[in-house]
Short mmCIF file of C-alpha atoms and ligand atoms in Angstrom, two decimals:
data_model
loop_
_atom_site.label_atom_id
_atom_site.label_comp_id
_atom_site.label_asym_id
_atom_site.label_seq_id
_atom_site.Cartn_x
_atom_site.Cartn_y
_atom_site.Cartn_z
CA MET Q 16 -50.55 -80.49 37.95
CA ASP Q 17 -48.54 -83.50 37.12
CA GLU Q 18 -49.07 -85.37 40.58
CA ARG Q 19 -47.51 -89.04 40.96
CA PRO Q 20 -49.71 -91.59 39.25
CA THR Q 21 -50.67 -94.31 41.25
CA LEU Q 22 -50.86 -97.79 40.67
CA ASP Q 23 -54.80 -97.49 40.17
CA ALA Q 24 -55.03 -94.47 38.29
CA ILE Q 25 -52.24 -96.24 35.27
CA ARG Q 26 -54.38 -99.27 35.23
CA ARG Q 27 -57.28 -96.63 33.85
CA ALA Q 28 -54.56 -95.19 31.12
CA PRO Q 29 -54.72 -96.34 27.98
CA LYS Q 30 -51.62 -98.19 27.03
CA VAL Q 31 -49.88 -100.09 24.37
CA LEU Q 32 -48.05 -103.24 25.00
CA LEU Q 33 -45.49 -104.90 22.27
CA HIS Q 34 -43.58 -107.34 24.10
CA ASP Q 35 -45.54 -110.07 25.67
CA HIS Q 36 -45.28 -114.12 25.36
CA LEU Q 37 -48.66 -116.01 25.26
CA ASP Q 38 -47.02 -118.78 26.95
CA GLY Q 39 -45.72 -116.79 29.57
CA GLY Q 40 -48.65 -115.16 30.40
CA LEU Q 41 -51.14 -117.96 31.62
CA ARG Q 42 -53.38 -117.58 34.57
CA PRO Q 43 -52.55 -120.09 37.12
CA ALA Q 44 -55.55 -121.65 37.36
CA THR Q 45 -56.20 -122.42 33.66
CA ILE Q 46 -52.73 -124.03 33.89
CA VAL Q 47 -54.00 -126.36 36.72
CA ASP Q 48 -57.56 -127.04 34.70
CA LEU Q 49 -55.51 -127.32 31.41
CA ALA Q 50 -53.05 -130.06 32.61
CA ASP Q 51 -56.48 -131.83 34.25
CA ARG Q 52 -57.73 -132.03 30.98
CA SER Q 53 -54.94 -133.13 29.18
CA GLY Q 54 -53.39 -135.57 31.44
CA TYR Q 55 -49.80 -133.37 31.98
CA ARG Q 56 -48.84 -134.57 35.05
CA ASP Q 57 -45.68 -132.77 35.61
CA LEU Q 58 -46.86 -129.43 37.21
CA PRO Q 59 -44.98 -128.87 40.86
CA THR Q 60 -48.27 -128.36 42.31
CA GLY Q 61 -51.90 -128.59 41.60
CA ASP Q 62 -52.41 -125.32 43.45
CA PRO Q 63 -53.28 -121.99 41.45
CA ALA Q 64 -51.97 -120.02 44.45
CA LYS Q 65 -48.96 -121.88 44.92
CA LEU Q 66 -48.64 -122.60 40.89
CA GLY Q 67 -48.17 -118.71 40.52
CA ALA Q 68 -45.58 -118.44 43.37
CA TRP Q 69 -43.82 -121.15 42.42
CA PHE Q 70 -43.18 -119.44 38.53
CA ALA Q 71 -42.16 -116.44 39.73
CA GLU Q 72 -39.77 -117.53 42.45
CA MET Q 73 -38.25 -120.37 40.14
CA SER Q 74 -37.91 -117.32 37.63
CA ASN Q 75 -35.64 -115.35 39.96
CA SER Q 76 -32.78 -117.13 38.46
CA GLY Q 77 -29.83 -114.64 37.64
CA SER Q 78 -29.61 -116.37 34.16
CA LEU Q 79 -31.72 -116.23 30.84
CA GLU Q 80 -31.29 -119.98 30.21
CA ARG Q 81 -32.89 -120.90 34.02
CA TYR Q 82 -35.42 -118.29 33.52
CA LEU Q 83 -36.62 -120.16 30.38
CA GLU Q 84 -36.75 -123.38 31.81
CA THR Q 85 -40.36 -122.81 33.60
CA PHE Q 86 -41.80 -122.56 30.16
CA SER Q 87 -41.88 -126.06 30.12
CA HIS Q 88 -45.02 -126.42 31.72
CA THR Q 89 -47.17 -123.44 29.96
CA VAL Q 90 -46.19 -125.34 26.48
CA GLY Q 91 -46.44 -128.71 27.94
CA VAL Q 92 -50.18 -127.72 28.71
CA LEU Q 93 -50.16 -126.29 24.85
CA GLN Q 94 -50.58 -129.01 22.78
CA ASN Q 95 -54.12 -128.42 21.45
CA THR Q 96 -56.21 -126.16 19.86
CA GLU Q 97 -58.58 -125.62 22.62
CA ALA Q 98 -55.90 -124.97 24.95
CA LEU Q 99 -54.38 -122.03 22.66
CA ALA Q 100 -57.65 -120.49 21.81
CA ARG Q 101 -58.79 -120.06 25.38
CA VAL Q 102 -55.28 -118.99 26.49
CA ALA Q 103 -55.09 -116.50 23.73
CA TYR Q 104 -58.55 -115.37 24.89
CA GLU Q 105 -58.00 -115.11 28.50
CA CYS Q 106 -54.68 -113.11 27.60
CA ALA Q 107 -56.96 -110.37 25.79
CA GLU Q 108 -59.25 -110.12 28.57
CA ASP Q 109 -56.72 -109.99 31.10
CA LEU Q 110 -54.66 -106.88 29.05
CA ALA Q 111 -57.74 -105.30 28.96
CA ASN Q 112 -58.84 -105.47 32.06
CA ASP Q 113 -55.33 -103.87 33.15
CA GLY Q 114 -56.22 -101.32 30.39
CA VAL Q 115 -54.18 -102.07 27.41
CA VAL Q 116 -55.51 -101.09 24.15
CA TYR Q 117 -53.77 -102.41 21.81
CA ALA Q 118 -51.33 -105.27 21.97
CA GLU Q 119 -48.73 -107.35 19.95
CA VAL Q 120 -48.62 -110.61 21.40
CA ARG Q 121 -46.11 -113.78 20.84
CA TYR Q 122 -45.58 -117.20 20.82
CA ALA Q 123 -43.60 -119.35 19.12
CA PRO Q 124 -46.12 -121.96 17.25
CA GLU Q 125 -43.06 -124.62 16.62
CA LEU Q 126 -43.20 -125.16 20.23
CA HIS Q 127 -46.76 -126.20 20.04
CA THR Q 128 -46.44 -129.56 17.74
CA ARG Q 129 -45.60 -132.08 19.95
CA ASP Q 130 -48.88 -133.81 19.86
CA GLY Q 131 -48.65 -133.38 15.88
CA LEU Q 132 -50.88 -130.25 15.81
CA PRO Q 133 -49.93 -128.87 11.49
CA LEU Q 134 -48.22 -125.24 12.46
CA GLU Q 135 -51.62 -123.69 10.50
CA GLU Q 136 -54.06 -125.19 12.96
CA ILE Q 137 -51.44 -123.39 15.76
CA VAL Q 138 -51.99 -120.00 14.22
CA GLU Q 139 -55.49 -119.97 13.32
CA ALA Q 140 -56.22 -120.93 16.79
CA VAL Q 141 -54.21 -118.31 18.61
CA LEU Q 142 -55.75 -115.65 16.16
CA ASP Q 143 -59.20 -117.26 16.92
CA GLY Q 144 -58.88 -116.29 20.72
CA PHE Q 145 -57.18 -113.30 19.72
CA ALA Q 146 -59.97 -111.91 17.51
CA ARG Q 147 -62.70 -113.07 20.12
CA GLY Q 148 -60.99 -111.84 23.40
CA GLY Q 149 -60.66 -108.59 21.30
CA ARG Q 150 -63.97 -108.30 20.60
CA ASP Q 151 -65.57 -109.20 23.68
CA HIS Q 152 -63.25 -106.89 25.86
CA GLY Q 153 -62.48 -104.08 23.79
CA ILE Q 154 -58.94 -104.36 23.07
CA ARG Q 155 -57.01 -104.82 19.89
CA VAL Q 156 -54.61 -107.94 19.38
CA GLY Q 157 -52.26 -108.96 17.13
CA ALA Q 158 -49.98 -111.84 16.86
CA LEU Q 159 -46.04 -112.13 16.40
CA VAL Q 160 -44.75 -115.36 15.72
CA THR Q 161 -41.67 -116.33 16.87
CA ALA Q 162 -39.05 -118.80 15.66
CA MET Q 163 -36.81 -120.29 18.34
CA ARG Q 164 -33.18 -119.39 17.87
CA HIS Q 165 -31.69 -122.55 18.74
CA GLN Q 166 -33.85 -124.43 16.39
CA ALA Q 167 -33.89 -124.10 12.14
CA ARG Q 168 -37.47 -123.77 11.51
CA SER Q 169 -37.53 -119.73 11.08
CA MET Q 170 -37.89 -119.92 7.45
CA GLU Q 171 -41.11 -121.88 7.68
CA ILE Q 172 -42.31 -119.61 10.76
CA ALA Q 173 -41.29 -116.49 8.78
CA GLU Q 174 -43.33 -117.73 5.78
CA LEU Q 175 -46.38 -118.38 8.63
CA ALA Q 176 -45.79 -114.63 9.19
CA VAL Q 177 -46.56 -113.93 6.07
CA ARG Q 178 -49.25 -116.10 5.27
CA TYR Q 179 -51.36 -114.94 7.94
CA ARG Q 180 -50.37 -111.19 7.56
CA ASP Q 181 -53.88 -110.36 6.66
CA GLN Q 182 -55.66 -112.43 9.33
CA GLY Q 183 -54.05 -110.52 12.38
CA VAL Q 184 -50.56 -112.02 12.56
CA VAL Q 185 -48.63 -108.30 12.46
CA GLY Q 186 -44.72 -109.80 12.73
CA PHE Q 187 -42.20 -112.11 13.33
CA ASP Q 188 -39.73 -112.76 16.37
CA ILE Q 189 -36.89 -114.86 17.54
CA ALA Q 190 -36.51 -115.54 21.04
CA GLY Q 191 -34.70 -118.48 23.01
CA ALA Q 192 -31.56 -118.37 24.91
CA GLU Q 193 -29.11 -115.71 22.84
CA ALA Q 194 -25.91 -116.87 24.11
CA GLY Q 195 -24.28 -118.79 21.28
CA TYR Q 196 -27.18 -118.13 18.80
CA PRO Q 197 -26.77 -115.22 16.76
CA PRO Q 198 -29.55 -113.61 14.71
CA THR Q 199 -27.37 -114.07 11.62
CA ARG Q 200 -28.31 -118.27 12.27
CA HIS Q 201 -31.57 -117.29 10.66
CA LEU Q 202 -30.29 -114.69 8.33
CA ASP Q 203 -32.30 -116.38 5.34
CA ALA Q 204 -35.74 -115.69 7.58
CA PHE Q 205 -35.17 -112.03 7.84
CA GLU Q 206 -33.96 -111.61 4.00
CA TYR Q 207 -37.07 -113.27 3.02
CA LEU Q 208 -39.22 -111.14 5.45
CA GLN Q 209 -37.59 -107.84 3.93
CA ARG Q 210 -38.49 -108.81 0.57
CA GLU Q 211 -41.94 -109.81 1.48
CA ASN Q 212 -42.34 -106.07 3.08
CA ALA Q 213 -42.95 -107.79 6.76
CA HIS Q 214 -42.33 -106.66 9.97
CA PHE Q 215 -40.04 -108.10 12.51
CA THR Q 216 -38.46 -107.73 16.04
CA ILE Q 217 -35.60 -109.96 17.40
CA HIS Q 218 -34.80 -110.08 20.83
CA ALA Q 219 -31.17 -109.05 21.19
CA GLY Q 220 -29.00 -107.42 23.84
CA GLU Q 221 -30.59 -109.19 27.25
CA GLY Q 222 -28.48 -112.30 27.55
CA PHE Q 223 -25.75 -111.30 25.26
CA GLY Q 224 -24.21 -107.95 24.43
CA LEU Q 225 -23.58 -105.56 21.96
CA PRO Q 226 -22.68 -108.14 19.04
CA SER Q 227 -26.15 -109.31 19.38
CA ILE Q 228 -27.60 -105.56 19.20
CA TRP Q 229 -25.38 -105.19 15.99
CA GLN Q 230 -26.02 -108.33 14.25
CA ALA Q 231 -29.88 -107.90 14.76
CA ILE Q 232 -29.70 -104.23 13.41
CA GLN Q 233 -27.27 -104.50 10.77
CA TRP Q 234 -27.13 -107.85 8.96
CA CYS Q 235 -30.52 -108.65 9.78
CA GLY Q 236 -32.25 -105.46 9.49
CA ALA Q 237 -35.02 -105.87 12.49
CA ASP Q 238 -37.37 -103.32 13.02
CA ARG Q 239 -37.47 -102.74 16.84
CA LEU Q 240 -35.22 -104.94 19.53
CA GLY Q 241 -36.65 -106.95 22.04
CA HIS Q 242 -35.20 -105.80 25.20
CA GLY Q 243 -32.05 -104.01 23.87
CA VAL Q 244 -30.91 -102.89 27.15
CA ARG Q 245 -27.34 -103.93 26.77
CA ILE Q 246 -26.87 -101.11 24.30
CA ILE Q 247 -26.03 -99.35 27.45
CA ASP Q 248 -22.68 -101.25 27.03
CA ASP Q 249 -21.68 -98.47 24.41
CA ILE Q 250 -22.97 -95.50 26.27
CA ASP Q 251 -20.02 -94.08 28.59
CA ALA Q 252 -21.61 -92.20 31.14
CA SER Q 253 -18.58 -92.06 33.50
CA GLY Q 254 -18.24 -88.22 32.47
CA ASP Q 255 -20.49 -85.07 33.06
CA ALA Q 256 -22.21 -85.75 29.66
CA PRO Q 257 -22.76 -89.69 28.47
CA VAL Q 258 -21.28 -90.16 25.18
CA LEU Q 259 -22.38 -92.30 22.60
CA GLY Q 260 -20.35 -94.70 20.54
CA ARG Q 261 -21.74 -95.15 16.80
CA LEU Q 262 -24.15 -98.30 17.37
CA ALA Q 263 -25.88 -96.72 19.91
CA ALA Q 264 -26.00 -93.23 18.17
CA TYR Q 265 -27.30 -95.45 15.19
CA VAL Q 266 -29.95 -96.70 17.20
CA ARG Q 267 -31.14 -93.56 18.51
CA ASP Q 268 -30.68 -91.48 15.31
CA LYS Q 269 -32.27 -94.22 13.80
CA ARG Q 270 -35.33 -94.35 16.62
CA ILE Q 271 -35.18 -98.02 16.65
CA PRO Q 272 -37.67 -98.91 19.14
CA LEU Q 273 -36.55 -100.67 22.43
CA GLU Q 274 -38.86 -103.08 23.56
CA MET Q 275 -37.87 -103.04 27.60
CA CYS Q 276 -39.15 -105.77 30.28
CA PRO Q 277 -37.63 -103.86 33.80
CA THR Q 278 -38.76 -106.71 36.18
CA SER Q 279 -37.69 -109.61 33.36
CA ASN Q 280 -34.73 -107.99 33.11
CA LEU Q 281 -33.90 -107.95 36.85
CA GLN Q 282 -34.83 -111.60 37.02
CA THR Q 283 -32.51 -112.79 33.91
CA GLY Q 284 -30.01 -110.97 35.35
CA ALA Q 285 -29.86 -107.97 32.87
CA ALA Q 286 -29.92 -105.46 35.43
CA ALA Q 287 -29.68 -104.96 38.92
CA SER Q 288 -32.45 -103.22 40.28
CA ILE Q 289 -35.38 -101.27 39.01
CA ALA Q 290 -33.73 -97.99 39.90
CA GLU Q 291 -30.36 -99.14 38.13
CA HIS Q 292 -32.10 -100.22 35.34
CA PRO Q 293 -30.40 -98.50 32.09
CA ILE Q 294 -34.57 -97.37 30.91
CA GLY Q 295 -33.93 -94.31 33.31
CA LEU Q 296 -30.55 -93.15 31.18
CA LEU Q 297 -32.20 -94.28 27.80
CA ARG Q 298 -35.45 -92.30 28.53
CA ASP Q 299 -33.16 -89.11 29.78
CA LEU Q 300 -31.03 -89.45 26.55
CA GLY Q 301 -34.56 -89.85 24.38
CA PHE Q 302 -34.06 -93.51 23.01
CA ARG Q 303 -37.19 -94.87 21.97
CA VAL Q 304 -38.37 -96.79 24.79
CA THR Q 305 -40.82 -98.46 25.29
CA VAL Q 306 -42.26 -100.41 28.58
CA ASN Q 307 -43.63 -104.07 28.35
CA THR Q 308 -44.04 -106.92 30.51
CA ASP Q 309 -42.23 -109.93 28.67
CA ASN Q 310 -44.07 -112.72 31.04
CA ARG Q 311 -46.62 -111.75 33.00
CA LEU Q 312 -46.70 -115.04 34.67
CA MET Q 313 -43.07 -115.70 35.57
CA SER Q 314 -42.32 -112.13 36.20
CA GLY Q 315 -45.57 -111.76 38.27
CA THR Q 316 -46.29 -108.50 36.68
CA SER Q 317 -48.49 -106.30 34.34
CA LEU Q 318 -48.09 -103.57 32.13
CA SER Q 319 -49.20 -101.68 34.78
CA GLU Q 320 -47.27 -102.54 37.44
CA GLU Q 321 -43.96 -102.19 35.41
CA MET Q 322 -44.70 -98.69 34.86
CA ALA Q 323 -45.98 -97.91 38.96
CA ARG Q 324 -42.42 -99.43 39.41
CA LEU Q 325 -40.91 -96.99 37.19
CA VAL Q 326 -42.89 -94.06 38.70
CA GLU Q 327 -41.51 -95.15 41.86
CA ALA Q 328 -38.01 -95.87 41.02
CA PHE Q 329 -37.49 -92.83 38.49
CA GLY Q 330 -40.21 -90.28 39.90
CA TYR Q 331 -41.99 -90.02 36.53
CA GLY Q 332 -45.48 -88.43 36.07
CA TRP Q 333 -47.83 -88.66 33.52
CA ASP Q 334 -45.98 -87.15 30.75
CA ASP Q 335 -43.52 -89.62 31.12
CA LEU Q 336 -46.21 -92.65 30.85
CA GLN Q 337 -47.62 -91.06 28.03
CA TRP Q 338 -44.56 -90.58 26.02
CA PHE Q 339 -43.78 -94.29 26.72
CA THR Q 340 -47.06 -95.31 25.54
CA VAL Q 341 -46.76 -93.40 22.29
CA ASN Q 342 -43.53 -94.24 21.50
CA ALA Q 343 -44.86 -97.80 21.84
CA MET Q 344 -47.72 -97.22 19.50
CA LYS Q 345 -45.06 -95.23 17.06
CA SER Q 346 -43.72 -98.62 17.14
CA ALA Q 347 -46.41 -100.93 16.54
CA PHE Q 348 -46.38 -102.79 13.54
CA LEU Q 349 -50.25 -101.84 12.55
CA GLY Q 350 -50.57 -99.54 9.93
CA PHE Q 351 -49.65 -95.77 9.58
CA THR Q 352 -53.24 -94.28 9.90
CA GLU Q 353 -54.29 -96.96 12.49
CA ARG Q 354 -51.97 -95.88 14.80
CA LEU Q 355 -52.55 -92.16 14.38
CA GLU Q 356 -55.89 -93.20 15.21
CA LEU Q 357 -55.13 -94.86 18.72
CA ILE Q 358 -52.54 -92.10 19.69
CA ASN Q 359 -55.12 -89.30 18.77
CA GLY Q 360 -58.34 -90.72 19.44
CA VAL Q 361 -57.60 -93.09 22.37
CA ILE Q 362 -53.80 -92.36 23.98
CA LYS Q 363 -54.07 -88.41 24.04
CA PRO Q 364 -57.62 -88.26 25.00
CA GLY Q 365 -57.59 -90.55 27.77
CA PHE Q 366 -53.99 -89.33 29.63
CA ALA Q 367 -55.42 -85.83 29.61
CA GLN Q 368 -58.41 -87.07 31.63
CA LEU Q 369 -56.11 -88.74 33.95
CA LYS Q 370 -53.77 -85.73 34.22
CA TRP Q 371 -57.00 -83.78 35.13
CA HIS Q 372 -58.56 -85.71 37.64
CA GLY Q 373 -54.61 -86.54 38.97
CA SER Q 374 -55.10 -82.56 39.87
CA ARG Q 375 -58.76 -82.26 41.62
CA PRO Q 376 -60.17 -85.22 43.48
CA LEU Q 377 -63.02 -87.05 42.15
CA ALA Q 378 -65.67 -85.55 44.08
O1 LIG R 28 -37.05 -112.91 27.94
C1 LIG R 28 -37.30 -113.69 26.85
N1 LIG R 28 -36.01 -113.93 26.17
C2 LIG R 28 -35.49 -114.97 25.36
N2 LIG R 28 -36.57 -115.70 25.21
C3 LIG R 28 -37.61 -116.20 25.91
C4 LIG R 28 -37.76 -114.60 26.64
N3 LIG R 28 -39.16 -114.89 27.22
C5 LIG R 28 -40.03 -116.10 26.89
N4 LIG R 28 -38.95 -116.60 25.74
C6 LIG R 28 -39.16 -117.69 25.38
O2 LIG R 28 -40.16 -117.54 23.97
C7 LIG R 28 -40.57 -118.65 23.80
C8 LIG R 28 -41.88 -118.32 22.63
O3 LIG R 28 -42.91 -117.21 23.24
C9 LIG R 28 -41.11 -119.21 25.11
O4 LIG R 28 -41.39 -120.41 25.02
C10 LIG R 28 -39.68 -118.55 25.42
O5 LIG R 28 -38.96 -120.15 25.47
ZN1 LIG R 29 -39.45 -111.74 25.82
#
């Protein structure tokens, strides 16, 4: 029997998270503390509970550009190596407490150089935090280094991804406002990464539509799509059977992973409600859909809560949640044998246990 998973039970499931921003997941109390220590004076309030609520409220703006404005505060307190390592450590701890067993967490090194930190020190501090947090709390966290799409440092950041590939940086990404900043602006970085056999994902099809997705895949060679939610624009669902355009068919046929972040999409206006979120149709059509948090602070969420919202909206059961999780593990920027080990040794046994207990009361 496949009973409706509760939030509490979902928290105990071994989950995989591919799209989570380090600077979008700080604990409010940590922000206040870091601001005190560094003399950062611009926080809207010094009360952690109010600050958490402020981020969530400000992020319900309906546009990606406005959604990104609150990052000035998290980035503002992350300008020294102690702060970066601490936040990375706490990220690993928080994800582990939510039952995440493998995560790829991204951030943009170029945003943390305001007080003169070299890029290498930034990368090393974050890797140190992930490694210590991972060891202490039993989770594996890989880093994705992000270049900001409106800036011009993507080649340098891509070089960092390659230089630190054996120390815990598992890939590269571009993020920031999408409209007006197409992925091909950074083509040299993507071509370099391909020549280096390195992995990358691209935020595409969130604040802008199909041309962005098409460029990310067919010009830049993205392994995965950050969000990719607007692929729905290439699917005609008006008749009895949905009809896929050529780009949508390509994405599905090639099993290109979609890093979907439902709550974040509501806040930026990319979807109207969870029930109307394209994830339902894309899952039914067999796209390689994964479930993600994007920014746990700004979206006031966790991976378990994202899954619980989908359970509520679409009636998903354990088999669906396992399918999302195995999809994510298959799509991770980790070696093939390690992915298999996690799928067969951790994910499948963990979900089997929950399905078993889900159908019988725990004494
Ligand atoms: O959903 C998103 N779409 C595009 N960019 C984003 C999103 N969330 C965060 N960032 C941007 O990525 C930077 C590095 O982590 C953040 O500082 C923010 O500007
Ligand atoms: Zn994102």
